[in-house]
Amino acid sequence: VIRVPVELGSRRYDVLVGEGARHELASVVRRAAPGAARAALVSQPAVAAAGWLDDLDPGLAFDVSLVGDGETAKRLSTIEELCRGFSRCGLARGDVVVAVGGGVVTDVAGFAAATYHRGIAYVNVATTLLAQVDAAVGGKTGVNLPEGKNLVGAFWQPGAVLCDTATLATLPPREWACGRGEMAKYAFLGPEAPGTSMLELPVDEQVARCVGVKAAVVSADEREGGARMVLNYGHTLAHALEAASLGGPGERAGWDLRHGEAVGIGLVFAALLARRLGRIDDARVELHRQVVAGFGLPVCLPAGAEPRALIALMGRDKKARHDLTFVLDGPAGVEVVRGVDERDVLATLWEMGASR
Ligand SMILES: NC(=O)c1ccc[n+]([C@@H]2O[C@H](COP(=O)([O-])OP(=O)(O)OC[C@H]3O[C@@H](n4cnc5c(N)ncnc54)[C@H](O)[C@@H]3O)[C@@H](O)[C@H]2O)c1
């Protein structure tokens, strides 16, 4: 098991990565919530069906709550249901929540833990590649609104994160591609030159390397005052594409992109926008395309993408301050760029084949 620390002073914790890491649960729960008498396990039907709850032992009496599947489960009513369940089971201030699943489970269970009794301890057992390399680490928790993704949430750090790579054995192929979206992002944020060489490492080392990049960024800027925004690389368009497909009846876009797939498209878009703004050259754009494709992700906009609707959604992005803000590559590396001209964004979407 590889141990990657997330250095956050009194809130520091370890991410344990490797085959069988889930069997460390009782010991990490003891450390994260020393006074706990009860645990609430939060998971999903697919994780339970794959058998990953069967031999999980938090070392305490526990109850299991299952939440629904997909982005629609990431809603405020899920938090209410979870917290009511915690209360009925007698979960108290000193007790602990254990999230067992992908990013949907860690986001909602983390947010429920952040707000139940004004905040109780939680531990993540990440069972998707995406959750292991990204969602379960760093303390961002929350839910969606119909108006956009992750609009309600809290910074609430877990007491530990277990990334058991054995659980990836049952992960559907499309979910692997999703995790690779975030991995492709880290390929541009880490200390090495961007590329796909990471994919040649054993999977636990791939995960640990990505967690290391995320841990360094989170340690430097826990609450996203600035530097942490680079973790949104590729995400501005990605979130808009996802929000468009979540939109209200009659305005729902006709595509079904998983988060990581949307990030792949978003990375290529960000590179094209950076080139239009004179920040990077053609070769660097091509490198983005190669890395995204090398990680097995789409590089093109979905058919029927309506550019003005996407721009409206991007203006609502949480990085934005009533303007269009992007994370873009450039001479000084990947950084936040504010006040991008809408005409440049529109032209870039057209360049990617958006409808006129
Ligand atoms: N908080 C953060 O910092 C952060 C970062 C990135 C992404 N996210 C969020 O993460 C979410 C996406 O997470 P995800 O990609 O893990 O998807 P997901 O949580 O929806 O999981 C995908 C599917 O796989 C199933 N599953 C999980 N583990 C499995 C396993 N081992 N075997 C078989 N099936 C399994 C799940 O039940 C689900 O049906 C998005 O909502 C995104 O916003 C959060």
JSON list of N, CA, C and O in Angstrom, two decimals, residues 45 107 122 146-147 174 179 200 217 316:
[
{"chain": "A", "resi": 45, "resn": "PRO", "atom": "N", "xyz": [-26.18, 1.00, -4.96]},
{"chain": "A", "resi": 45, "resn": "PRO", "atom": "CA", "xyz": [-26.56, -0.38, -5.32]},
{"chain": "A", "resi": 45, "resn": "PRO", "atom": "C", "xyz": [-25.47, -1.11, -6.12]},
{"chain": "A", "resi": 45, "resn": "PRO", "atom": "O", "xyz": [-25.18, -2.28, -5.82]},
{"chain": "A", "resi": 107, "resn": "ASP", "atom": "N", "xyz": [-19.06, 12.70, -2.77]},
{"chain": "A", "resi": 107, "resn": "ASP", "atom": "CA", "xyz": [-19.55, 14.09, -2.72]},
{"chain": "A", "resi": 107, "resn": "ASP", "atom": "C", "xyz": [-20.78, 14.23, -1.81]},
{"chain": "A", "resi": 107, "resn": "ASP", "atom": "O", "xyz": [-20.85, 15.16, -1.01]},
{"chain": "A", "resi": 122, "resn": "TYR", "atom": "N", "xyz": [-15.60, 11.93, 8.56]},
{"chain": "A", "resi": 122, "resn": "TYR", "atom": "CA", "xyz": [-15.90, 10.95, 7.52]},
{"chain": "A", "resi": 122, "resn": "TYR", "atom": "C", "xyz": [-14.61, 10.42, 6.89]},
{"chain": "A", "resi": 122, "resn": "TYR", "atom": "O", "xyz": [-13.56, 11.05, 6.95]},
{"chain": "A", "resi": 146, "resn": "PRO", "atom": "N", "xyz": [-30.54, 22.26, -10.38]},
{"chain": "A", "resi": 146, "resn": "PRO", "atom": "CA", "xyz": [-30.89, 22.24, -11.81]},
{"chain": "A", "resi": 146, "resn": "PRO", "atom": "C", "xyz": [-30.14, 23.32, -12.58]},
{"chain": "A", "resi": 146, "resn": "PRO", "atom": "O", "xyz": [-29.87, 23.18, -13.77]},
{"chain": "A", "resi": 147, "resn": "GLU", "atom": "N", "xyz": [-29.75, 24.41, -11.90]},
{"chain": "A", "resi": 147, "resn": "GLU", "atom": "CA", "xyz": [-29.05, 25.52, -12.55]},
{"chain": "A", "resi": 147, "resn": "GLU", "atom": "C", "xyz": [-27.58, 25.23, -12.81]},
{"chain": "A", "resi": 147, "resn": "GLU", "atom": "O", "xyz": [-26.92, 25.98, -13.52]},
{"chain": "A", "resi": 174, "resn": "ARG", "atom": "N", "xyz": [-16.63, 2.07, -19.32]},
{"chain": "A", "resi": 174, "resn": "ARG", "atom": "CA", "xyz": [-16.83, 3.51, -19.53]},
{"chain": "A", "resi": 174, "resn": "ARG", "atom": "C", "xyz": [-16.38, 4.31, -18.31]},
{"chain": "A", "resi": 174, "resn": "ARG", "atom": "O", "xyz": [-15.95, 5.46, -18.42]},
{"chain": "A", "resi": 179, "resn": "GLY", "atom": "N", "xyz": [-12.30, 8.16, -15.29]},
{"chain": "A", "resi": 179, "resn": "GLY", "atom": "CA", "xyz": [-11.15, 8.44, -14.43]},
{"chain": "A", "resi": 179, "resn": "GLY", "atom": "C", "xyz": [-9.99, 8.97, -15.24]},
{"chain": "A", "resi": 179, "resn": "GLY", "atom": "O", "xyz": [-9.25, 9.84, -14.80]},
{"chain": "A", "resi": 200, "resn": "GLU", "atom": "N", "xyz": [1.83, 3.54, -18.50]},
{"chain": "A", "resi": 200, "resn": "GLU", "atom": "CA", "xyz": [2.65, 2.32, -18.50]},
{"chain": "A", "resi": 200, "resn": "GLU", "atom": "C", "xyz": [2.95, 1.82, -17.09]},
{"chain": "A", "resi": 200, "resn": "GLU", "atom": "O", "xyz": [3.46, 0.71, -16.92]},
{"chain": "A", "resi": 217, "resn": "VAL", "atom": "N", "xyz": [-1.47, 20.44, -4.68]},
{"chain": "A", "resi": 217, "resn": "VAL", "atom": "CA", "xyz": [-2.27, 21.63, -5.00]},
{"chain": "A", "resi": 217, "resn": "VAL", "atom": "C", "xyz": [-3.19, 21.97, -3.82]},
{"chain": "A", "resi": 217, "resn": "VAL", "atom": "O", "xyz": [-3.31, 23.14, -3.41]},
{"chain": "A", "resi": 316, "resn": "ARG", "atom": "N", "xyz": [-21.80, 31.02, -15.52]},
{"chain": "A", "resi": 316, "resn": "ARG", "atom": "CA", "xyz": [-22.26, 30.70, -14.16]},
{"chain": "A", "resi": 316, "resn": "ARG", "atom": "C", "xyz": [-21.23, 29.89, -13.38]},
{"chain": "A", "resi": 316, "resn": "ARG", "atom": "O", "xyz": [-21.46, 29.54, -12.23]}
]
